[in-house]
CSV table of C-alpha atoms in Angstrom, one decimal:
chain,number,residue,atom,x,y,z
A,241,MET,CA,-3.6,7.8,-3.1
A,242,GLU,CA,-5.3,7.6,0.3
A,243,GLN,CA,-3.2,6.0,2.4
A,244,TYR,CA,-5.6,3.6,4.7
A,245,PHE,CA,-7.8,1.5,3.4
A,246,VAL,CA,-12.0,1.8,5.8
A,247,LEU,CA,-12.6,-1.9,6.7
A,248,GLN,CA,-16.5,-2.6,7.4
A,249,ASN,CA,-16.5,-1.8,11.1
A,250,GLY,CA,-14.9,1.7,9.5
A,251,VAL,CA,-11.0,0.6,11.2
A,252,LYS,CA,-8.8,2.3,9.1
A,253,MET,CA,-5.8,0.0,7.8
A,254,PRO,CA,-2.4,1.3,6.0
A,255,ARG,CA,-2.4,0.1,2.3
A,256,THR,CA,0.7,-0.7,2.8
A,257,GLY,CA,2.5,-2.6,5.7
A,258,TYR,CA,6.1,-4.5,6.2
A,259,GLY,CA,5.9,-7.6,6.7
A,260,THR,CA,8.1,-9.4,9.7
A,261,TYR,CA,8.0,-13.0,8.6
A,262,LYS,CA,12.4,-14.2,8.8
A,263,CYS,CA,12.8,-10.8,9.3
A,264,THR,CA,14.6,-11.1,13.1
A,265,ASP,CA,16.1,-13.9,12.3
A,266,GLY,CA,19.3,-12.9,14.6
A,267,SER,CA,18.1,-9.4,14.8
A,268,ASP,CA,16.2,-9.3,17.7
A,269,GLY,CA,14.4,-6.8,16.4
A,270,GLN,CA,16.6,-3.9,15.1
A,271,ILE,CA,14.8,-4.7,11.4
A,272,VAL,CA,11.2,-3.8,12.9
A,273,ARG,CA,12.7,-0.4,14.3
A,274,MET,CA,14.5,0.6,11.3
A,275,ALA,CA,10.8,-0.1,9.2
A,276,LEU,CA,9.2,2.2,12.2
A,277,GLU,CA,11.9,4.9,11.1
A,278,ALA,CA,11.2,4.6,7.5
A,279,GLY,CA,7.6,5.4,8.1
A,280,TYR,CA,5.8,1.8,7.7
A,281,ARG,CA,3.1,2.2,10.6
A,282,LEU,CA,1.5,-1.6,9.6
A,283,LEU,CA,3.1,-5.0,11.8
A,284,ASP,CA,2.2,-8.0,10.1
A,285,THR,CA,3.8,-10.8,12.6
A,286,ALA,CA,2.4,-14.2,14.3
A,287,ALA,CA,2.9,-16.5,16.6
A,288,ALA,CA,4.2,-18.9,14.1
A,289,TYR,CA,7.1,-16.6,13.1
A,290,GLU,CA,8.2,-16.7,16.3
A,291,ASN,CA,9.2,-12.7,16.6
A,292,GLU,CA,6.8,-11.6,18.6
A,293,GLU,CA,8.7,-10.3,21.5
A,294,HIS,CA,11.7,-8.6,19.0
A,295,VAL,CA,8.1,-6.9,16.9
A,296,GLY,CA,6.3,-5.7,20.6
A,297,LYS,CA,10.1,-4.1,21.8
A,298,ALA,CA,10.4,-2.7,18.5
A,299,VAL,CA,7.7,-0.9,19.1
A,300,ARG,CA,7.8,0.0,22.1
A,301,GLU,CA,11.8,1.5,22.2
A,302,SER,CA,10.7,2.6,18.4
A,303,GLY,CA,8.8,5.8,20.5
A,304,ILE,CA,6.2,5.6,18.5
A,305,PRO,CA,2.9,5.8,20.1
A,306,ARG,CA,0.5,2.3,20.7
A,307,LYS,CA,-2.2,3.2,18.8
A,308,GLU,CA,-0.7,4.8,15.8
A,309,ILE,CA,0.8,1.4,14.8
A,310,PHE,CA,-1.6,-1.3,13.3
A,311,LEU,CA,0.0,-4.1,14.8
A,312,THR,CA,-1.8,-7.8,13.4
A,313,SER,CA,-0.5,-11.1,14.7
A,314,LYS,CA,-2.4,-14.9,13.7
A,315,VAL,CA,-3.1,-17.7,15.2
A,316,TRP,CA,-1.6,-20.9,13.5
A,317,LYS,CA,-3.1,-24.0,11.7
A,318,THR,CA,-2.5,-26.2,15.1
A,319,ASN,CA,-3.6,-23.8,17.2
A,320,LEU,CA,-7.6,-24.2,16.2
A,321,GLY,CA,-10.7,-24.7,18.3
A,322,TYR,CA,-11.7,-22.7,20.9
A,323,GLU,CA,-9.7,-22.7,24.0
A,324,LYS,CA,-6.3,-23.5,21.8
A,325,THR,CA,-7.6,-19.9,19.7
A,326,LYS,CA,-8.1,-18.0,23.6
A,327,LYS,CA,-4.7,-19.8,24.7
A,328,SER,CA,-3.1,-18.3,21.7
A,329,PHE,CA,-4.5,-15.1,21.5
A,330,GLU,CA,-3.4,-14.1,25.3
A,331,GLU,CA,0.2,-15.4,24.8
A,332,SER,CA,0.7,-13.3,21.6
A,333,LEU,CA,-0.2,-10.6,23.5
A,334,GLU,CA,1.8,-10.8,26.5
A,335,ARG,CA,4.8,-11.7,24.1
A,336,LEU,CA,3.8,-8.1,22.2
A,337,GLN,CA,3.4,-6.5,25.6
A,338,THR,CA,0.3,-4.8,24.3
A,339,GLU,CA,-3.4,-5.1,25.6
A,340,TYR,CA,-4.9,-5.0,22.3
A,341,LEU,CA,-4.8,-6.0,18.8
A,342,ASP,CA,-5.9,-3.6,15.6
A,343,LEU,CA,-6.3,-7.2,13.7
A,344,PHE,CA,-5.5,-10.4,14.5
A,345,LEU,CA,-6.4,-13.7,11.8
A,346,LEU,CA,-6.3,-17.2,11.5
A,347,HIS,CA,-3.8,-18.3,10.0
A,348,TRP,CA,-4.5,-21.5,8.1
A,349,PRO,CA,-8.0,-22.8,7.6
A,350,LYS,CA,-6.6,-26.0,8.3
A,351,PRO,CA,-4.2,-28.3,11.0
A,352,ALA,CA,-3.2,-30.1,7.5
A,353,SER,CA,-4.8,-30.7,4.5
A,354,ASP,CA,-6.4,-33.9,5.2
A,355,THR,CA,-8.6,-33.0,8.2
A,356,GLU,CA,-11.6,-33.8,8.3
A,357,ASN,CA,-13.1,-31.3,11.2
A,358,TRP,CA,-11.9,-28.0,9.7
A,359,LYS,CA,-15.0,-26.8,9.5
A,360,GLU,CA,-15.8,-26.9,13.3
A,361,LEU,CA,-12.6,-26.0,13.8
A,362,ASP,CA,-12.9,-22.8,12.1
A,363,ARG,CA,-16.5,-22.5,13.4
A,364,GLU,CA,-14.6,-22.8,17.5
A,365,SER,CA,-11.8,-20.3,17.1
A,366,TRP,CA,-13.7,-17.5,15.1
A,367,LYS,CA,-16.2,-17.8,18.1
A,368,ALA,CA,-13.3,-16.7,20.6
A,369,LEU,CA,-12.3,-14.2,18.0
A,370,GLU,CA,-15.4,-12.8,17.8
A,371,GLU,CA,-16.0,-12.8,21.8
A,372,PHE,CA,-12.1,-11.0,21.6
A,373,TYR,CA,-13.8,-8.2,19.3
A,374,HIS,CA,-16.7,-7.5,21.2
A,375,GLN,CA,-14.7,-7.6,24.2
A,376,GLY,CA,-12.3,-4.6,22.7
A,377,LYS,CA,-9.5,-6.6,22.9
A,378,VAL,CA,-9.0,-6.4,19.3
A,379,ARG,CA,-10.1,-3.4,16.1
A,380,ALA,CA,-10.3,-5.9,13.9
A,381,ILE,CA,-10.7,-9.7,13.2
A,382,GLY,CA,-10.0,-11.2,9.3
A,383,VAL,CA,-8.7,-14.8,8.0
A,384,SER,CA,-5.8,-15.4,6.2
A,385,ASN,CA,-5.8,-17.7,3.2
A,386,PHE,CA,-8.8,-18.5,3.1
A,387,LEU,CA,-10.4,-19.2,0.2
A,388,PRO,CA,-14.2,-18.7,-0.7
A,389,HIS,CA,-15.5,-22.2,0.3
A,390,HIS,CA,-13.4,-22.2,3.7
A,391,LEU,CA,-15.6,-18.6,3.7
A,392,GLU,CA,-18.6,-19.6,2.9
A,393,ALA,CA,-18.2,-22.4,5.8
A,394,LEU,CA,-17.3,-19.8,8.4
A,395,MET,CA,-19.8,-17.7,7.7
A,396,GLU,CA,-22.5,-19.6,7.7
A,397,ASN,CA,-22.9,-19.6,11.4
A,398,ALA,CA,-20.7,-16.5,12.0
A,399,ASP,CA,-22.5,-13.6,13.9
A,400,VAL,CA,-19.6,-10.7,12.5
A,401,ARG,CA,-18.5,-11.0,8.7
A,402,PRO,CA,-14.0,-11.4,8.5
A,403,MET,CA,-12.5,-7.8,7.7
A,404,VAL,CA,-9.6,-9.0,6.4
A,405,ASN,CA,-8.1,-12.0,4.4
A,406,GLN,CA,-4.5,-12.3,3.7
A,407,LEU,CA,-3.8,-14.1,0.7
A,408,GLU,CA,-0.6,-14.8,-1.3
A,409,LEU,CA,-1.0,-12.9,-4.7
A,410,HIS,CA,1.7,-11.0,-7.1
A,411,VAL,CA,2.5,-11.0,-10.9
A,412,GLY,CA,1.3,-14.6,-11.6
A,413,TYR,CA,-0.4,-15.7,-8.6
A,414,LEU,CA,-3.4,-13.5,-8.4
A,415,GLN,CA,-5.9,-16.1,-6.7
A,416,GLU,CA,-8.9,-13.9,-9.0
A,417,ALA,CA,-11.7,-16.4,-7.9
A,418,ALA,CA,-10.8,-15.3,-4.2
A,419,VAL,CA,-9.9,-12.6,-4.7
A,420,GLN,CA,-13.4,-10.9,-5.9
A,421,TYR,CA,-15.4,-13.2,-3.4
A,422,CYS,CA,-14.4,-11.1,-1.0
A,423,LYS,CA,-14.1,-8.2,-3.0
A,424,SER,CA,-18.4,-9.4,-3.3
A,425,TRP,CA,-18.6,-10.0,0.5
A,426,GLY,CA,-16.8,-6.2,1.3
A,427,ILE,CA,-13.8,-8.6,3.0
A,428,GLN,CA,-10.8,-6.5,2.2
A,429,VAL,CA,-7.6,-8.0,0.6
A,430,GLN,CA,-4.3,-7.9,2.0
A,431,ALA,CA,-1.5,-10.1,-0.4
A,432,TRP,CA,1.2,-11.4,0.9
A,433,SER,CA,4.2,-12.3,-0.8
A,434,PRO,CA,3.3,-9.5,-3.3
A,435,LEU,CA,7.0,-9.1,-4.8
A,436,GLY,CA,6.3,-13.0,-5.6
A,437,ARG,CA,10.0,-14.7,-6.0
A,438,ARG,CA,12.9,-13.5,-7.5
A,439,ARG,CA,11.1,-15.0,-10.3
A,440,VAL,CA,9.2,-12.5,-11.0
A,441,LEU,CA,10.9,-10.0,-9.7
A,442,GLU,CA,13.4,-10.8,-13.5
A,443,GLU,CA,10.1,-11.7,-15.4
A,444,PRO,CA,11.2,-9.9,-18.5
A,445,ALA,CA,7.3,-8.3,-18.7
A,446,VAL,CA,7.2,-6.8,-15.3
A,447,VAL,CA,11.2,-5.8,-16.1
A,448,GLY,CA,9.8,-4.0,-18.7
A,449,MET,CA,7.0,-2.2,-18.1
A,450,ALA,CA,9.2,-0.8,-15.0
A,451,GLU,CA,11.9,0.8,-16.8
A,452,LYS,CA,8.9,2.5,-19.0
A,453,TYR,CA,7.1,3.4,-15.9
A,454,ASN,CA,10.4,4.4,-14.5
A,455,VAL,CA,10.0,2.8,-11.6
A,456,SER,CA,12.0,-0.2,-10.1
A,457,PRO,CA,10.2,-3.8,-10.5
A,458,ALA,CA,9.7,-4.2,-7.1
A,459,GLN,CA,7.9,-0.9,-6.8
A,460,PHE,CA,6.4,-1.7,-10.3
A,461,LEU,CA,4.8,-4.6,-8.7
A,462,LEU,CA,3.4,-3.2,-5.5
A,463,LYS,CA,1.6,-0.4,-7.5
A,464,PHE,CA,0.3,-3.2,-10.3
A,465,LEU,CA,-1.4,-4.9,-6.8
A,466,LEU,CA,-3.0,-1.4,-4.5
A,467,GLN,CA,-3.9,0.1,-8.2
A,468,GLN,CA,-6.2,-3.1,-7.9
A,469,ASN,CA,-7.0,-1.7,-3.7
A,470,LEU,CA,-5.4,-5.0,-2.4
A,471,GLY,CA,-3.5,-4.5,0.7
A,472,VAL,CA,0.5,-5.5,0.4
A,473,ILE,CA,2.4,-6.6,3.1
A,474,PRO,CA,6.5,-6.2,1.8
A,475,LYS,CA,9.2,-7.1,3.6
A,476,ALA,CA,13.1,-5.4,2.8
A,477,SER,CA,15.6,-5.4,4.8
A,478,SER,CA,17.6,-2.5,4.3
A,479,MET,CA,16.4,1.3,4.8
A,480,GLU,CA,16.7,2.5,0.8
A,481,ARG,CA,14.6,-0.6,-0.3
A,482,MET,CA,12.0,-0.1,2.6
A,483,ARG,CA,11.3,3.6,1.9
A,484,GLN,CA,11.3,2.8,-2.2
A,485,ASN,CA,8.4,0.0,-1.4
A,486,LEU,CA,6.4,2.3,1.1
A,487,GLU,CA,7.1,5.6,-0.9
A,488,LEU,CA,5.9,4.7,-4.5
A,489,PRO,CA,5.8,7.0,-7.3
A,490,ASP,CA,2.5,8.6,-8.3
A,491,ILE,CA,1.7,6.7,-11.6
A,492,GLU,CA,-1.4,5.1,-12.9
A,493,ILE,CA,-0.6,1.5,-15.2
A,494,THR,CA,-3.1,1.5,-18.0
A,495,GLU,CA,-6.0,-0.8,-17.8
A,496,GLU,CA,-4.2,-2.8,-20.6
A,497,ASP,CA,-1.5,-2.9,-19.2
A,498,LEU,CA,-3.1,-4.4,-15.9
A,499,CYS,CA,-5.2,-6.9,-18.4
A,500,PHE,CA,-2.1,-8.1,-19.7
A,501,LEU,CA,-0.2,-8.7,-16.5
A,502,ARG,CA,-3.2,-10.1,-15.0
A,503,CYS,CA,-3.2,-12.5,-17.7
A,504,LEU,CA,1.0,-13.9,-17.5
A,505,PRO,CA,0.7,-18.2,-16.9
A,506,GLN,CA,1.1,-19.0,-13.0
A,507,ILE,CA,5.1,-18.3,-11.8
A,508,GLY,CA,6.6,-17.7,-8.6
A,509,TRP,CA,4.2,-19.0,-6.5
A,510,SER,CA,5.3,-20.3,-3.3
A,511,GLY,CA,4.0,-24.0,-2.7
A,512,GLU,CA,1.8,-23.1,-0.7
A,513,HIS,CA,-2.2,-23.8,-0.1
A,514,PRO,CA,-4.6,-24.4,2.1
A,515,ASP,CA,-6.1,-27.6,0.5
A,516,LEU,CA,-3.2,-29.3,-0.5
A,517,GLU,CA,0.2,-30.6,0.3
A,518,ARG,CA,3.0,-28.1,1.1
A,519,VAL,CA,5.6,-28.5,-2.8
A,520,ALA,CA,8.9,-26.9,-4.0
A,521,PRO,CA,8.2,-22.5,-4.5
A,522,GLN,CA,8.3,-21.7,-8.0
A,523,GLY,CA,11.4,-19.5,-9.2
A,524,SER,CA,12.6,-18.7,-5.5
């Protein structure tokens, strides 16, 4: 399997990356350095994760040339708007101690579920991202947690189409309508929380199929998404699991098994939705 996706502007993005959300709590970037040692070359962070300094430090101390690492960050939903987005971007660069980002995203389409002027805020933020892109400060721009109606509103006045959309995607929560919409526009979809929660990893159907293909449940869940050309950014805290998630066996899941898994009842949802108030996660 190819190791990269080619985005609509020709930029190559690793198919598998390392999600840094909560990974640096109390570790000063040690786990991020471990991920780089394990072979990850895409690191996904965000202003809201409050770990950009640690991620930047890990990149610098790794000895790996900056151009070989695909670095993603995001502007938080309370900083939507042209000026706030510009400020957030520059602060991310400073914390990461880098002159450019490989990918910069709008983290959520709305500051709150009841925000009325979200379309205007998104368009203003996107204008700032387009400027960063044209200035060469970021190699690709995109969004996160944007559903079709959010993307439609954004693209009405956009000069540059979003290149990536990060969505919560895993067996039991596949957001098929959003994924198909993105594919129709050439927007590369990348899955956050690709392993779901414990409930997904312990789902009998998943466990049984993983045994059938002679892989771990986590490897099977990642392969399930990658085989459908969806990027993945799993988290792990041990070198063994990091390598297992990155070095997947060369298996091909049958179409029958893919369809079965895509039609399972909803399980493992985080409780996060851009248009709704947050609810307790399922099977955490």
